[in-house]
Structure formats: structure tokens, C-alpha cells
Amino acid sequence: MKIHPHLWFQSQAEEAMAFYTSIFKDSKILGRVDLPDPELSLVRFELGGLPIVALNARSHTPYNEAFSFQVETDDQAETDYYWNALTADGGKEQPCGWLTDKFGIYWQVTPTRLLDMVADRDRKKAGRAMQAMYKMKKIIIADLERAHQG
């Protein structure tokens, strides 16, 4: 058995696949399948080893926050890189490290350090970090660190 995230596009599956594989290291295009209906096609690719399927089908079903991709980053430079790349060309910043890319797909760009701070056993420190995050769009690790320390 295999499980793959499946994304549905009106007609931009190949464009999205090229965009995502240009951003993420260890990504690759696996192929395209033309289906019997000329308005349908399927592409397969991997992002950082995660296999993804994307369908071109002329029906529009909007994406929402109920499904997103989380990109866990090691430092501010990596956070900035993914944030800027995914919001490029029409993406939109959302609160708390969330964004939508130019295709409307939801992403969370989340520094590992944020996850560590909000899981701190000292719940006051964790709470201060969480409150600081609530005021951010792109996560700024140094600001979280200051809030965490009090």
C-alpha cells in the first residue's frame, strides 16, 4: 500500500510541479500521464522524498487550511528562503507562519526552534513564545527567543 498527497488543479498541475521542484532540494519530477479524457492529466513528483500526485481537471475546488504542507526549517535563513520562494509571484502571507502560494495551496513554514519553544516544560516561557508567534506572519526566530526568555 502507498499513500500520496493528491492536489487538484484546473490546469496548472505541471506549472505547480515545476515551481515546487525548483524550490525544494531532493525533489524530482516522476512523470506525466495523459488520461483518456483530453481535459484530464496527471503528474507525479517528489518534494524532499514525499511523493505527490497532481491532477489537471477543469473543475475548481478551492483549497483551505484543513490541509497544508509543513516545511520545518533549521534556522532563519532557511525560514526566509522557503517563505520568500513560496510567497513569490502572488502568494499571500497568513498569520502564524502560514501562507498560500500562487496556486492557493496552504503551507506552514515552521522553524524547529519554534516547535521547541512552544513545547517548553516551563509553560510561562512556552506561552510567551506562542503569544509572540500569534503577532507574526513570517516567523522571526530572534523575536520568539526574546519573548521566550521574557
PDB file of C-alpha atoms in Angstrom:
ATOM      1  CA  MET A   1       0.000   0.000   0.000  1.00  0.00           C
ATOM      2  CA  LYS A   2       1.137   3.567  -0.732  1.00  0.00           C
ATOM      3  CA  ILE A   3      -0.382   6.866   0.317  1.00  0.00           C
ATOM      4  CA  HIS A   4       0.256  10.050  -1.671  1.00  0.00           C
ATOM      5  CA  PRO A   5      -0.991  13.597  -1.144  1.00  0.00           C
ATOM      6  CA  HIS A   6      -3.162  14.464  -4.156  1.00  0.00           C
ATOM      7  CA  LEU A   7      -3.615  18.039  -5.391  1.00  0.00           C
ATOM      8  CA  TRP A   8      -6.343  19.073  -7.825  1.00  0.00           C
ATOM      9  CA  PHE A   9      -5.729  21.942 -10.248  1.00  0.00           C
ATOM     10  CA  GLN A  10      -7.825  23.394 -13.031  1.00  0.00           C
ATOM     11  CA  SER A  11      -4.933  23.354 -15.494  1.00  0.00           C
ATOM     12  CA  GLN A  12      -1.724  24.235 -13.632  1.00  0.00           C
ATOM     13  CA  ALA A  13      -0.506  20.884 -12.302  1.00  0.00           C
ATOM     14  CA  GLU A  14       2.634  20.884 -14.461  1.00  0.00           C
ATOM     15  CA  GLU A  15       3.380  24.527 -13.640  1.00  0.00           C
ATOM     16  CA  ALA A  16       2.938  23.797  -9.925  1.00  0.00           C
ATOM     17  CA  MET A  17       5.143  20.700 -10.168  1.00  0.00           C
ATOM     18  CA  ALA A  18       7.923  22.727 -11.851  1.00  0.00           C
ATOM     19  CA  PHE A  19       7.555  25.521  -9.263  1.00  0.00           C
ATOM     20  CA  TYR A  20       7.726  23.211  -6.238  1.00  0.00           C
ATOM     21  CA  THR A  21      10.560  21.042  -7.531  1.00  0.00           C
ATOM     22  CA  SER A  22      12.600  24.190  -8.243  1.00  0.00           C
ATOM     23  CA  ILE A  23      12.248  25.274  -4.586  1.00  0.00           C
ATOM     24  CA  PHE A  24      12.820  22.076  -2.607  1.00  0.00           C
ATOM     25  CA  LYS A  25      16.085  20.151  -2.526  1.00  0.00           C
ATOM     26  CA  ASP A  26      15.917  16.403  -3.091  1.00  0.00           C
ATOM     27  CA  SER A  27      12.895  16.829  -5.350  1.00  0.00           C
ATOM     28  CA  LYS A  28      12.244  15.285  -8.715  1.00  0.00           C
ATOM     29  CA  ILE A  29       9.695  15.041 -11.471  1.00  0.00           C
ATOM     30  CA  LEU A  30       8.478  11.474 -11.877  1.00  0.00           C
ATOM     31  CA  GLY A  31       6.276  11.872 -14.942  1.00  0.00           C
ATOM     32  CA  ARG A  32       3.012  12.794 -16.601  1.00  0.00           C
ATOM     33  CA  VAL A  33       0.063  10.617 -17.569  1.00  0.00           C
ATOM     34  CA  ASP A  34      -2.442  11.734 -20.201  1.00  0.00           C
ATOM     35  CA  LEU A  35      -5.790  10.241 -19.297  1.00  0.00           C
ATOM     36  CA  PRO A  36      -8.478   9.126 -21.782  1.00  0.00           C
ATOM     37  CA  ASP A  37     -10.429  12.357 -21.218  1.00  0.00           C
ATOM     38  CA  PRO A  38      -8.457  15.097 -23.049  1.00  0.00           C
ATOM     39  CA  GLU A  39      -9.236  17.596 -20.306  1.00  0.00           C
ATOM     40  CA  LEU A  40      -7.548  15.434 -17.664  1.00  0.00           C
ATOM     41  CA  SER A  41      -3.892  14.741 -16.994  1.00  0.00           C
ATOM     42  CA  LEU A  42      -1.906  13.591 -14.014  1.00  0.00           C
ATOM     43  CA  VAL A  43       1.623  14.451 -12.905  1.00  0.00           C
ATOM     44  CA  ARG A  44       3.752  12.775 -10.270  1.00  0.00           C
ATOM     45  CA  PHE A  45       6.673  14.304  -8.411  1.00  0.00           C
ATOM     46  CA  GLU A  46       8.560  14.168  -5.135  1.00  0.00           C
ATOM     47  CA  LEU A  47       9.307  17.009  -2.732  1.00  0.00           C
ATOM     48  CA  GLY A  48      12.085  16.125  -0.322  1.00  0.00           C
ATOM     49  CA  GLY A  49      11.250  12.456  -0.853  1.00  0.00           C
ATOM     50  CA  LEU A  50       7.468  12.897  -0.360  1.00  0.00           C
ATOM     51  CA  PRO A  51       5.592  11.520  -3.398  1.00  0.00           C
ATOM     52  CA  ILE A  52       2.822  13.816  -4.635  1.00  0.00           C
ATOM     53  CA  VAL A  53       0.206  13.395  -7.341  1.00  0.00           C
ATOM     54  CA  ALA A  54      -1.395  16.401  -9.050  1.00  0.00           C
ATOM     55  CA  LEU A  55      -4.389  16.297 -11.354  1.00  0.00           C
ATOM     56  CA  ASN A  56      -5.480  18.729 -14.046  1.00  0.00           C
ATOM     57  CA  ALA A  57      -9.282  18.665 -14.100  1.00  0.00           C
ATOM     58  CA  ARG A  58     -11.241  21.700 -15.206  1.00  0.00           C
ATOM     59  CA  SER A  59     -13.428  21.769 -12.100  1.00  0.00           C
ATOM     60  CA  HIS A  60     -12.319  24.255  -9.443  1.00  0.00           C
ATOM     61  CA  THR A  61     -12.354  23.129  -5.841  1.00  0.00           C
ATOM     62  CA  PRO A  62     -10.672  25.693  -3.577  1.00  0.00           C
ATOM     63  CA  TYR A  63      -8.021  24.711  -1.068  1.00  0.00           C
ATOM     64  CA  ASN A  64      -8.278  25.651   2.599  1.00  0.00           C
ATOM     65  CA  GLU A  65      -6.308  25.434   5.835  1.00  0.00           C
ATOM     66  CA  ALA A  66      -7.681  21.993   6.649  1.00  0.00           C
ATOM     67  CA  PHE A  67      -4.838  20.560   4.539  1.00  0.00           C
ATOM     68  CA  SER A  68      -1.401  22.115   4.346  1.00  0.00           C
ATOM     69  CA  PHE A  69       2.234  21.220   3.883  1.00  0.00           C
ATOM     70  CA  GLN A  70       4.527  21.987   6.808  1.00  0.00           C
ATOM     71  CA  VAL A  71       8.110  22.911   6.000  1.00  0.00           C
ATOM     72  CA  GLU A  72      10.197  22.532   9.157  1.00  0.00           C
ATOM     73  CA  THR A  73      13.258  24.775   8.914  1.00  0.00           C
ATOM     74  CA  ASP A  74      16.603  24.740  10.722  1.00  0.00           C
ATOM     75  CA  ASP A  75      17.292  28.475  11.023  1.00  0.00           C
ATOM     76  CA  GLN A  76      16.178  31.964   9.992  1.00  0.00           C
ATOM     77  CA  ALA A  77      17.974  31.826   6.631  1.00  0.00           C
ATOM     78  CA  GLU A  78      16.127  28.634   5.687  1.00  0.00           C
ATOM     79  CA  THR A  79      12.850  30.064   7.002  1.00  0.00           C
ATOM     80  CA  ASP A  80      13.340  33.203   4.901  1.00  0.00           C
ATOM     81  CA  TYR A  81      14.252  31.175   1.803  1.00  0.00           C
ATOM     82  CA  TYR A  82      11.126  28.990   1.856  1.00  0.00           C
ATOM     83  CA  TRP A  83       8.857  31.855   2.907  1.00  0.00           C
ATOM     84  CA  ASN A  84      10.070  34.091   0.094  1.00  0.00           C
ATOM     85  CA  ALA A  85      10.058  31.323  -2.514  1.00  0.00           C
ATOM     86  CA  LEU A  86       6.548  30.115  -1.678  1.00  0.00           C
ATOM     87  CA  THR A  87       5.017  33.609  -1.489  1.00  0.00           C
ATOM     88  CA  ALA A  88       6.651  34.703  -4.771  1.00  0.00           C
ATOM     89  CA  ASP A  89       4.543  35.696  -7.772  1.00  0.00           C
ATOM     90  CA  GLY A  90       1.231  36.119  -5.980  1.00  0.00           C
ATOM     91  CA  GLY A  91       1.454  34.035  -2.820  1.00  0.00           C
ATOM     92  CA  LYS A  92      -0.136  35.509   0.305  1.00  0.00           C
ATOM     93  CA  GLU A  93       1.188  35.762   3.828  1.00  0.00           C
ATOM     94  CA  GLN A  94      -1.074  34.408   6.550  1.00  0.00           C
ATOM     95  CA  PRO A  95      -0.753  34.635  10.365  1.00  0.00           C
ATOM     96  CA  CYS A  96       1.485  32.386  12.477  1.00  0.00           C
ATOM     97  CA  GLY A  97       3.859  31.166   9.791  1.00  0.00           C
ATOM     98  CA  TRP A  98       1.161  30.131   7.328  1.00  0.00           C
ATOM     99  CA  LEU A  99       0.982  31.210   3.700  1.00  0.00           C
ATOM    100  CA  THR A 100      -0.738  30.377   0.470  1.00  0.00           C
ATOM    101  CA  ASP A 101       1.343  30.048  -2.666  1.00  0.00           C
ATOM    102  CA  LYS A 102       0.363  31.414  -6.071  1.00  0.00           C
ATOM    103  CA  PHE A 103      -1.756  28.286  -6.693  1.00  0.00           C
ATOM    104  CA  GLY A 104      -3.709  28.656  -3.436  1.00  0.00           C
ATOM    105  CA  ILE A 105      -2.005  25.732  -1.659  1.00  0.00           C
ATOM    106  CA  TYR A 106      -1.523  26.272   2.090  1.00  0.00           C
ATOM    107  CA  TRP A 107       1.935  25.935   3.650  1.00  0.00           C
ATOM    108  CA  GLN A 108       3.352  26.340   7.143  1.00  0.00           C
ATOM    109  CA  VAL A 109       6.977  27.474   7.288  1.00  0.00           C
ATOM    110  CA  THR A 110       7.890  26.438  10.811  1.00  0.00           C
ATOM    111  CA  PRO A 111      11.333  26.737  12.404  1.00  0.00           C
ATOM    112  CA  THR A 112      12.243  23.753  14.582  1.00  0.00           C
ATOM    113  CA  ARG A 113      13.162  26.275  17.278  1.00  0.00           C
ATOM    114  CA  LEU A 114       9.527  27.479  17.403  1.00  0.00           C
ATOM    115  CA  LEU A 115       8.346  23.925  17.974  1.00  0.00           C
ATOM    116  CA  ASP A 116      10.909  23.535  20.758  1.00  0.00           C
ATOM    117  CA  MET A 117       9.884  26.783  22.470  1.00  0.00           C
ATOM    118  CA  VAL A 118       6.137  26.126  22.472  1.00  0.00           C
ATOM    119  CA  ALA A 119       6.817  22.646  23.881  1.00  0.00           C
ATOM    120  CA  ASP A 120       8.959  24.033  26.731  1.00  0.00           C
ATOM    121  CA  ARG A 121       8.093  22.422  30.080  1.00  0.00           C
ATOM    122  CA  ASP A 122       8.103  25.923  31.528  1.00  0.00           C
ATOM    123  CA  ARG A 123       4.587  26.784  30.388  1.00  0.00           C
ATOM    124  CA  LYS A 124       5.103  30.527  31.003  1.00  0.00           C
ATOM    125  CA  LYS A 125       8.031  30.580  28.574  1.00  0.00           C
ATOM    126  CA  ALA A 126       6.056  28.473  26.109  1.00  0.00           C
ATOM    127  CA  GLY A 127       3.075  30.795  26.432  1.00  0.00           C
ATOM    128  CA  ARG A 128       5.187  33.901  25.787  1.00  0.00           C
ATOM    129  CA  ALA A 129       6.642  32.313  22.652  1.00  0.00           C
ATOM    130  CA  MET A 130       3.152  31.353  21.482  1.00  0.00           C
ATOM    131  CA  GLN A 131       1.822  34.871  22.077  1.00  0.00           C
ATOM    132  CA  ALA A 132       4.738  36.325  20.099  1.00  0.00           C
ATOM    133  CA  MET A 133       4.032  33.898  17.233  1.00  0.00           C
ATOM    134  CA  TYR A 134       0.377  34.994  17.133  1.00  0.00           C
ATOM    135  CA  LYS A 135       1.562  38.514  16.196  1.00  0.00           C
ATOM    136  CA  MET A 136       3.715  37.312  13.281  1.00  0.00           C
ATOM    137  CA  LYS A 137       3.181  36.314   9.716  1.00  0.00           C
ATOM    138  CA  LYS A 138       6.648  35.023   8.755  1.00  0.00           C
ATOM    139  CA  ILE A 139       8.260  33.573  11.872  1.00  0.00           C
ATOM    140  CA  ILE A 140      11.212  35.576  13.195  1.00  0.00           C
ATOM    141  CA  ILE A 141      13.206  33.280  15.459  1.00  0.00           C
ATOM    142  CA  ALA A 142      15.077  36.081  17.291  1.00  0.00           C
ATOM    143  CA  ASP A 143      11.783  37.725  18.285  1.00  0.00           C
ATOM    144  CA  LEU A 144      10.472  34.401  19.551  1.00  0.00           C
ATOM    145  CA  GLU A 145      13.661  33.853  21.544  1.00  0.00           C
ATOM    146  CA  ARG A 146      13.286  37.263  23.236  1.00  0.00           C
ATOM    147  CA  ALA A 147       9.653  36.556  24.102  1.00  0.00           C
ATOM    148  CA  HIS A 148      10.500  33.057  25.326  1.00  0.00           C
ATOM    149  CA  GLN A 149      13.188  34.370  27.662  1.00  0.00           C
ATOM    150  CA  GLY A 150      10.916  37.132  28.947  1.00  0.00           C
TER     151      GLY A 150
END
